[in-house]
């Protein structure tokens, strides 16, 4: 029989966090969504505000918080390169102080706590596809380091709280995920290409577009996160969650043009510093330990996402940073 739990979701108003809240509220849990709304807005969870098992707190996770909960999903952190590079010191504080605060809370409450880590811990990888055992190739002093090293330090803290204080932890390494409720002005490749295509604007390919990414649809990803939280107690991760279908950025642009029927042209722009050349998850571990693998192919997920972009009023969205 399923048990009702008190669950804290930090970053719960964001793209992934709001979907996670949807799922947990639907499962009848008592959900506390905590967010400082840096890269999101209340409208993402507006439909949950009237639910008796949902609560919204405006709070910055760089500050401690005192709550009583059974589980914590720690998603609070800007995720798009333009967002996390806007105030890199704050990004590092969010990852490191945020981890310390949720781990301290979990220690006090004897709660289980899951960290949303990232494929960025592998940096610009020399091993392909990337298994969890690969230790990565991160530039510690480049513009992406505030995020990559912040997330690496958070993983270290999770393991140390586990070894030193027996905190029940879980770590998922999320690969590029997309879907409805992505911030239309987050500057990430999927949102940029869709927004540009829907306005018949030029599609901005950074570099020659031969770099690759593997795109996971948000429903698959959220299912993986929940399975990890509820999975075997002796499996704390880290575990890769992502779709192993690998595409060049140029292929992604062509697919968006095809689905939207846009008249957009592809134009090349300079490649950002330290932009990873290729990225693809090895998901053997997730398959074996969580019986999880993505079900939604890129074309299908993109079609859903494009339909959502068509349905919103883009002027209702405030660009969080002026980076693009
Ligand atoms: P998002 O920007 O939509 O969500 C992040 C949320 O955290 C936002 O609502 C933001 O306002 C909030 N936040 C940021 N700093 C905060 C702070 N100091 N205190 C409280 N709230 C704060 O991004 P997302 O794509 O939903 O990412 C969610 C998590 O998943 C992040 O931790 C991100 O690093 C991780 N992740 C996402 C992806 C992806 O492709 N979407 C890939 C790897 C990892
Ligand atoms: N990219 C691009 N055009 C854009 C935005 C991004 O070509 O308008 C490229 C970017 O250089 C990178 C890939 O798309 O190689 C994915 O970028 P994103 O910012 O979505 O996420 P990343 O995986 O780099 O964190």
Short mmCIF file of C-alpha atoms and ligand atoms in Angstrom, two decimals:
data_model
loop_
_atom_site.label_atom_id
_atom_site.label_comp_id
_atom_site.label_asym_id
_atom_site.label_seq_id
_atom_site.Cartn_x
_atom_site.Cartn_y
_atom_site.Cartn_z
CA UNK A 1 0.00 0.00 0.00
CA UNK A 2 1.41 3.39 -0.87
CA UNK A 3 2.16 5.73 2.02
CA UNK A 4 1.58 9.49 2.05
CA UNK A 5 4.88 11.32 2.52
CA UNK A 6 5.83 14.95 3.22
CA UNK A 7 8.04 15.86 0.28
CA UNK A 8 10.12 18.98 -0.29
CA UNK A 9 11.00 19.87 -3.89
CA UNK A 10 13.60 22.65 -4.11
CA UNK A 11 13.50 24.42 -7.46
CA UNK A 12 9.95 23.08 -7.60
CA UNK A 13 8.59 25.91 -9.77
CA UNK A 14 11.13 25.26 -12.53
CA UNK A 15 10.78 23.24 -15.72
CA UNK A 16 11.53 19.80 -14.22
CA UNK A 17 10.55 20.69 -10.65
CA UNK A 18 7.01 21.71 -11.60
CA UNK A 19 6.44 18.42 -13.41
CA UNK A 20 7.82 16.52 -10.48
CA UNK A 21 5.40 18.44 -8.20
CA UNK A 22 2.54 17.52 -10.57
CA UNK A 23 3.39 13.83 -10.27
CA UNK A 24 3.85 13.88 -6.48
CA UNK A 25 0.65 15.88 -5.85
CA UNK A 26 -1.22 13.42 -8.10
CA UNK A 27 0.16 10.58 -5.96
CA UNK A 28 -1.48 12.34 -2.94
CA UNK A 29 1.77 13.20 -1.18
CA UNK A 30 2.05 16.38 0.88
CA UNK A 31 4.24 18.50 -1.38
CA UNK A 32 6.20 21.61 -0.42
CA UNK A 33 7.58 23.48 -3.42
CA UNK A 34 10.44 25.85 -2.59
CA UNK A 35 11.77 28.33 -5.14
CA UNK A 36 13.31 31.79 -5.42
CA UNK A 37 11.83 32.17 -8.96
CA UNK A 38 15.17 33.17 -10.48
CA UNK A 39 14.58 31.17 -13.68
CA UNK A 40 10.91 30.31 -13.28
CA UNK A 41 7.61 31.86 -12.45
CA UNK A 42 4.62 31.10 -10.29
CA UNK A 43 2.49 30.32 -13.35
CA UNK A 44 4.30 26.96 -13.67
CA UNK A 45 2.60 25.78 -10.47
CA UNK A 46 -0.47 28.01 -10.50
CA UNK A 47 -2.73 25.03 -11.24
CA UNK A 48 -1.47 23.37 -8.02
CA UNK A 49 -2.04 26.32 -5.67
CA UNK A 50 -5.63 25.37 -4.86
CA UNK A 51 -4.74 21.76 -3.98
CA UNK A 52 -4.83 20.96 -0.25
CA UNK A 53 -1.68 18.80 -0.54
CA UNK A 54 0.45 21.51 -2.20
CA UNK A 55 2.30 24.42 -0.58
CA UNK A 56 4.54 27.04 -2.17
CA UNK A 57 7.40 28.78 -0.35
CA UNK A 58 9.46 31.64 -1.80
CA UNK A 59 12.91 30.96 -0.37
CA UNK A 60 16.52 31.01 -1.51
CA UNK A 61 18.26 27.70 -0.82
CA UNK A 62 21.57 29.47 -0.14
CA UNK A 63 19.87 30.25 3.22
CA UNK A 64 19.01 27.46 5.71
CA UNK A 65 15.38 26.41 6.10
CA UNK A 66 13.67 24.57 8.92
CA UNK A 67 10.98 22.11 7.81
CA UNK A 68 9.78 18.63 8.75
CA UNK A 69 9.79 16.28 5.76
CA UNK A 70 10.30 12.64 4.78
CA UNK A 71 11.93 13.21 1.39
CA UNK A 72 13.74 16.01 -0.43
CA UNK A 73 14.29 16.37 -4.17
CA UNK A 74 17.03 18.99 -4.55
CA UNK A 75 16.57 20.63 -7.95
CA UNK A 76 17.20 24.29 -7.07
CA UNK A 77 19.90 25.57 -9.45
CA UNK A 78 19.87 27.49 -12.71
CA UNK A 79 20.42 24.91 -15.46
CA UNK A 80 20.77 26.77 -18.77
CA UNK A 81 24.31 28.02 -19.59
CA UNK A 82 23.13 31.65 -19.97
CA UNK A 83 21.36 31.48 -16.60
CA UNK A 84 24.14 29.85 -14.59
CA UNK A 85 26.85 32.07 -16.09
CA UNK A 86 24.91 35.28 -15.32
CA UNK A 87 26.01 35.26 -11.67
CA UNK A 88 28.56 32.43 -11.42
CA UNK A 89 29.38 33.00 -7.75
CA UNK A 90 25.70 32.72 -6.89
CA UNK A 91 25.47 29.54 -8.98
CA UNK A 92 28.31 27.93 -7.02
CA UNK A 93 26.70 29.06 -3.73
CA UNK A 94 23.37 27.60 -4.82
CA UNK A 95 24.94 24.19 -5.53
CA UNK A 96 27.24 24.02 -2.52
CA UNK A 97 25.31 25.88 0.22
CA UNK A 98 22.07 24.46 -1.18
CA UNK A 99 23.46 20.92 -0.84
CA UNK A 100 24.68 21.62 2.71
CA UNK A 101 21.28 23.00 3.71
CA UNK A 102 19.20 20.15 2.29
CA UNK A 103 21.63 17.56 3.66
CA UNK A 104 21.53 19.16 7.11
CA UNK A 105 17.74 19.18 6.96
CA UNK A 106 17.69 15.53 5.84
CA UNK A 107 20.09 14.58 8.64
CA UNK A 108 17.90 16.25 11.28
CA UNK A 109 14.63 14.80 9.91
CA UNK A 110 16.13 11.42 8.91
CA UNK A 111 14.75 12.15 5.46
CA UNK A 112 15.85 10.66 2.15
CA UNK A 113 17.40 13.27 -0.14
CA UNK A 114 17.95 13.17 -3.91
CA UNK A 115 20.38 15.42 -5.75
CA UNK A 116 19.71 16.53 -9.34
CA UNK A 117 23.24 16.31 -10.70
CA UNK A 118 24.17 16.62 -14.33
CA UNK A 119 26.03 15.20 -17.32
CA UNK A 120 28.16 18.35 -17.01
CA UNK A 121 30.15 16.53 -14.31
CA UNK A 122 31.73 14.70 -17.29
CA UNK A 123 32.80 18.04 -18.85
CA UNK A 124 34.00 17.64 -22.45
CA UNK A 125 34.23 13.84 -22.30
CA UNK A 126 37.03 11.69 -23.75
CA UNK A 127 34.95 8.55 -23.09
CA UNK A 128 31.87 8.00 -25.23
CA UNK A 129 29.12 7.24 -24.33
CA UNK A 130 29.63 8.26 -20.71
CA UNK A 131 29.25 5.61 -17.98
CA UNK A 132 28.96 6.65 -14.31
CA UNK A 133 32.47 5.29 -13.66
CA UNK A 134 34.01 7.92 -15.97
CA UNK A 135 35.49 10.70 -13.83
CA UNK A 136 35.12 13.42 -16.41
CA UNK A 137 37.17 16.15 -18.02
CA UNK A 138 36.07 19.48 -16.56
CA UNK A 139 37.90 22.78 -16.94
CA UNK A 140 37.89 24.07 -13.34
CA UNK A 141 38.53 27.70 -14.31
CA UNK A 142 36.34 28.17 -17.38
CA UNK A 143 32.94 29.88 -17.67
CA UNK A 144 31.02 26.60 -17.19
CA UNK A 145 32.97 25.68 -14.04
CA UNK A 146 30.59 27.48 -11.63
CA UNK A 147 27.95 24.95 -12.63
CA UNK A 148 30.09 21.86 -13.36
CA UNK A 149 32.30 22.15 -10.30
CA UNK A 150 29.37 23.27 -8.12
CA UNK A 151 27.49 20.10 -9.07
CA UNK A 152 30.62 17.98 -8.57
CA UNK A 153 31.13 19.47 -5.09
CA UNK A 154 27.46 18.78 -4.31
CA UNK A 155 27.97 15.10 -5.24
CA UNK A 156 30.98 15.02 -2.88
CA UNK A 157 28.89 16.50 -0.06
CA UNK A 158 26.12 13.96 -0.66
CA UNK A 159 28.59 11.08 -0.40
CA UNK A 160 30.30 12.55 2.67
CA UNK A 161 27.00 13.11 4.53
CA UNK A 162 26.14 9.53 3.64
CA UNK A 163 29.46 8.08 4.87
CA UNK A 164 29.88 10.35 7.89
CA UNK A 165 26.27 10.83 9.03
CA UNK A 166 24.45 7.91 7.38
CA UNK A 167 22.13 10.28 5.52
CA UNK A 168 20.02 8.33 3.02
CA UNK A 169 21.04 9.92 -0.29
CA UNK A 170 20.39 9.40 -4.02
CA UNK A 171 22.17 11.05 -6.96
CA UNK A 172 20.92 11.25 -10.54
CA UNK A 173 23.03 12.67 -13.37
CA UNK A 174 20.57 14.25 -15.77
CA UNK A 175 21.40 14.61 -19.48
CA UNK A 176 19.80 17.31 -21.69
CA UNK A 177 16.06 17.24 -21.04
CA UNK A 178 13.37 19.20 -22.87
CA UNK A 179 9.60 19.54 -23.01
CA UNK A 180 6.65 21.79 -22.28
CA UNK A 181 7.26 24.46 -19.59
CA UNK A 182 10.90 24.99 -20.57
CA UNK A 183 11.51 28.69 -20.21
CA UNK A 184 11.08 30.06 -23.78
CA UNK A 185 13.94 32.51 -23.17
CA UNK A 186 16.36 30.16 -21.39
CA UNK A 187 18.77 30.20 -24.35
CA UNK A 188 18.97 26.39 -24.41
CA UNK A 189 19.14 24.83 -27.81
CA UNK A 190 15.66 23.28 -27.93
CA UNK A 191 13.85 26.42 -26.77
CA UNK A 192 15.95 28.69 -28.98
CA UNK A 193 15.37 26.61 -32.12
CA UNK A 194 11.63 26.25 -31.53
CA UNK A 195 11.16 29.94 -30.73
CA UNK A 196 13.17 30.94 -33.79
CA UNK A 197 11.34 28.48 -36.07
CA UNK A 198 7.90 29.62 -34.90
CA UNK A 199 8.83 33.18 -35.86
CA UNK A 200 10.53 32.15 -39.15
CA UNK A 201 13.74 33.67 -37.76
CA UNK A 202 17.26 32.42 -38.49
CA UNK A 203 18.18 29.31 -36.49
CA UNK A 204 21.41 30.00 -34.60
CA UNK A 205 23.85 27.09 -34.86
CA UNK A 206 26.80 27.60 -32.53
CA UNK A 207 30.00 26.43 -34.25
CA UNK A 208 29.53 24.08 -37.21
CA UNK A 209 26.66 22.19 -35.54
CA UNK A 210 28.57 18.88 -35.57
CA UNK A 211 28.62 18.73 -31.75
CA UNK A 212 26.16 16.21 -30.35
CA UNK A 213 23.65 16.03 -27.52
CA UNK A 214 21.16 13.34 -26.45
CA UNK A 215 17.72 14.73 -25.68
CA UNK A 216 15.38 13.20 -23.12
CA UNK A 217 11.69 14.08 -22.92
CA UNK A 218 10.67 15.46 -19.52
CA UNK A 219 8.07 12.73 -18.70
CA UNK A 220 10.69 10.00 -19.14
CA UNK A 221 13.13 11.94 -17.00
CA UNK A 222 10.68 12.67 -14.16
CA UNK A 223 9.73 8.98 -14.11
CA UNK A 224 13.45 8.11 -13.76
CA UNK A 225 13.94 10.57 -10.88
CA UNK A 226 10.97 9.14 -8.96
CA UNK A 227 12.16 5.56 -9.58
CA UNK A 228 15.56 6.48 -8.19
CA UNK A 229 14.04 8.00 -5.04
CA UNK A 230 11.84 4.93 -4.54
CA UNK A 231 14.42 2.40 -5.75
CA UNK A 232 16.46 -0.19 -3.84
CA UNK A 233 17.90 1.23 -0.58
CA UNK A 234 21.38 -0.06 -1.38
CA UNK A 235 21.51 1.81 -4.69
CA UNK A 236 22.39 5.46 -4.07
CA UNK A 237 23.92 6.21 -7.47
CA UNK A 238 25.13 8.23 -9.14
CA UNK A 239 23.01 7.02 -12.01
CA UNK A 240 22.76 8.49 -15.50
CA UNK A 241 19.27 9.50 -16.65
CA UNK A 242 18.98 10.49 -20.28
CA UNK A 243 18.00 9.33 -23.73
CA UNK A 244 20.85 7.53 -25.53
CA UNK A 245 19.59 8.70 -28.96
CA UNK A 246 22.42 11.01 -30.05
CA UNK A 247 21.92 13.86 -32.56
CA UNK A 248 24.12 16.60 -33.96
CA UNK A 249 22.87 20.11 -33.31
CA UNK A 250 22.42 20.56 -37.07
CA UNK A 251 20.19 17.45 -37.17
CA UNK A 252 18.12 18.91 -34.32
CA UNK A 253 17.70 22.18 -36.22
CA UNK A 254 16.59 20.33 -39.35
CA UNK A 255 14.05 18.29 -37.38
CA UNK A 256 12.57 21.44 -35.79
CA UNK A 257 12.25 23.08 -39.22
CA UNK A 258 10.60 19.96 -40.65
CA UNK A 259 8.04 19.66 -37.81
CA UNK A 260 7.18 23.36 -37.69
CA UNK A 261 7.26 23.90 -41.47
CA UNK A 262 9.33 27.04 -40.79
CA UNK A 263 11.03 29.06 -43.54
CA UNK A 264 14.02 29.69 -41.25
CA UNK A 265 17.63 29.50 -42.50
CA UNK A 266 20.48 27.98 -40.50
CA UNK A 267 23.16 30.53 -39.56
CA UNK A 268 26.44 29.81 -37.78
CA UNK A 269 27.45 31.77 -34.65
CA UNK A 270 30.64 31.43 -32.59
CA UNK A 271 30.91 28.30 -30.47
CA UNK A 272 30.81 29.13 -26.72
CA UNK A 273 34.00 28.46 -24.71
CA UNK A 274 34.32 24.86 -23.41
CA UNK A 275 31.16 23.73 -25.24
CA UNK A 276 31.27 19.90 -24.98
CA UNK A 277 31.90 18.22 -28.35
CA UNK A 278 29.69 15.21 -27.72
CA UNK A 279 27.43 13.86 -25.05
CA UNK A 280 25.53 10.61 -24.75
CA UNK A 281 24.53 8.65 -21.63
CA UNK A 282 25.38 5.02 -21.02
CA UNK A 283 22.16 3.99 -19.23
CA UNK A 284 23.05 0.34 -18.51
CA UNK A 285 22.94 0.99 -14.77
CA UNK A 286 19.52 2.69 -14.82
CA UNK A 287 18.12 -0.19 -16.88
CA UNK A 288 19.51 -2.79 -14.52
CA UNK A 289 18.81 -1.15 -11.15
CA UNK A 290 15.66 0.87 -11.86
CA UNK A 291 14.20 -0.98 -14.87
CA UNK A 292 14.12 2.47 -16.44
CA UNK A 293 14.67 3.57 -19.99
CA UNK A 294 13.21 6.43 -22.01
CA UNK A 295 10.17 5.68 -24.18
CA UNK A 296 9.63 8.93 -26.06
CA UNK A 297 11.59 9.47 -29.26
CA UNK A 298 12.93 12.92 -30.13
CA UNK A 299 10.49 13.56 -32.98
CA UNK A 300 7.48 12.75 -30.78
CA UNK A 301 8.73 14.79 -27.82
CA UNK A 302 9.63 17.73 -30.05
CA UNK A 303 6.15 17.71 -31.58
CA UNK A 304 4.60 17.91 -28.08
CA UNK A 305 7.00 20.69 -27.10
CA UNK A 306 6.35 22.67 -30.28
CA UNK A 307 2.59 22.38 -29.69
CA UNK A 308 3.10 23.78 -26.19
CA UNK A 309 5.22 26.66 -27.50
CA UNK A 310 2.44 27.43 -29.99
CA UNK A 311 -0.10 27.50 -27.14
CA UNK A 312 1.64 30.03 -24.84
CA UNK A 313 1.94 33.80 -25.06
CA UNK A 314 5.69 34.32 -25.12
CA UNK A 315 5.28 37.90 -23.94
CA UNK A 316 3.99 36.50 -20.61
CA UNK A 317 7.50 35.20 -19.93
CA UNK A 318 10.18 37.40 -18.41
CA UNK A 319 13.71 36.64 -19.62
CA UNK A 320 15.64 35.89 -16.38
CA UNK A 321 18.97 37.14 -17.73
CA UNK A 322 20.10 39.27 -20.65
CA UNK A 323 22.57 36.59 -21.86
CA UNK A 324 21.14 35.86 -25.31
P1 LIG B 1 15.02 25.47 -14.22
O1 LIG B 1 15.92 26.66 -14.30
O2 LIG B 1 13.73 25.51 -14.93
O3 LIG B 1 14.73 25.11 -12.70
C1 LIG B 1 15.56 25.44 -11.62
C2 LIG B 1 14.70 26.06 -10.53
O4 LIG B 1 15.53 26.37 -9.40
C3 LIG B 1 14.04 27.36 -10.97
O5 LIG B 1 12.69 27.37 -10.63
C4 LIG B 1 14.82 28.43 -10.21
O6 LIG B 1 14.07 29.59 -9.96
C5 LIG B 1 15.20 27.68 -8.95
N1 LIG B 1 16.38 28.22 -8.26
C6 LIG B 1 17.56 28.61 -8.79
N2 LIG B 1 18.39 29.05 -7.83
C7 LIG B 1 17.71 28.92 -6.65
C8 LIG B 1 18.03 29.22 -5.29
N3 LIG B 1 19.22 29.75 -4.95
N4 LIG B 1 17.09 28.99 -4.34
C9 LIG B 1 15.87 28.48 -4.67
N5 LIG B 1 15.51 28.18 -5.95
C10 LIG B 1 16.44 28.40 -6.92
O7 LIG B 1 15.90 24.22 -14.72
P2 LIG B 1 15.52 22.69 -14.89
O8 LIG B 1 15.88 22.31 -16.27
O9 LIG B 1 14.15 22.41 -14.39
O10 LIG B 1 16.59 22.02 -13.92
C11 LIG B 1 16.25 21.49 -12.65
C12 LIG B 1 17.45 20.79 -12.03
O11 LIG B 1 17.87 19.72 -12.87
C13 LIG B 1 18.67 21.72 -11.85
O12 LIG B 1 19.30 21.40 -10.63
C14 LIG B 1 19.56 21.34 -13.01
O13 LIG B 1 20.91 21.54 -12.72
C15 LIG B 1 19.24 19.85 -13.19
N6 LIG B 1 19.51 19.42 -14.58
C16 LIG B 1 18.66 19.76 -15.59
C17 LIG B 1 18.97 19.38 -16.89
C18 LIG B 1 18.05 19.69 -18.05
O14 LIG B 1 18.42 19.40 -19.19
N7 LIG B 1 16.89 20.25 -17.87
C19 LIG B 1 20.14 18.67 -17.15
C20 LIG B 1 21.00 18.38 -16.09
C21 LIG B 1 20.67 18.75 -14.80
N1 LIG B 2 23.39 25.71 -29.24
C1 LIG B 2 23.24 26.18 -30.54
N2 LIG B 2 22.39 27.22 -30.77
C2 LIG B 2 21.67 27.81 -29.78
C3 LIG B 2 21.82 27.32 -28.45
C4 LIG B 2 22.69 26.29 -28.22
O1 LIG B 2 23.86 25.67 -31.48
O2 LIG B 2 20.91 28.75 -30.08
C5 LIG B 2 24.29 24.57 -29.00
C6 LIG B 2 25.31 24.78 -27.87
O3 LIG B 2 26.49 25.42 -28.36
C7 LIG B 2 25.55 23.35 -27.44
C8 LIG B 2 24.20 22.66 -27.67
O4 LIG B 2 23.50 23.49 -28.58
O5 LIG B 2 26.51 22.73 -28.26
C9 LIG B 2 23.39 22.49 -26.40
O6 LIG B 2 23.32 23.74 -25.77
P1 LIG B 2 22.41 24.02 -24.49
O7 LIG B 2 22.69 25.42 -24.08
O8 LIG B 2 21.01 23.64 -24.76
O9 LIG B 2 22.92 22.98 -23.38
P2 LIG B 2 24.33 22.35 -22.95
O10 LIG B 2 24.19 20.93 -23.26
O11 LIG B 2 25.46 23.00 -23.72
O12 LIG B 2 24.40 22.66 -21.49
#
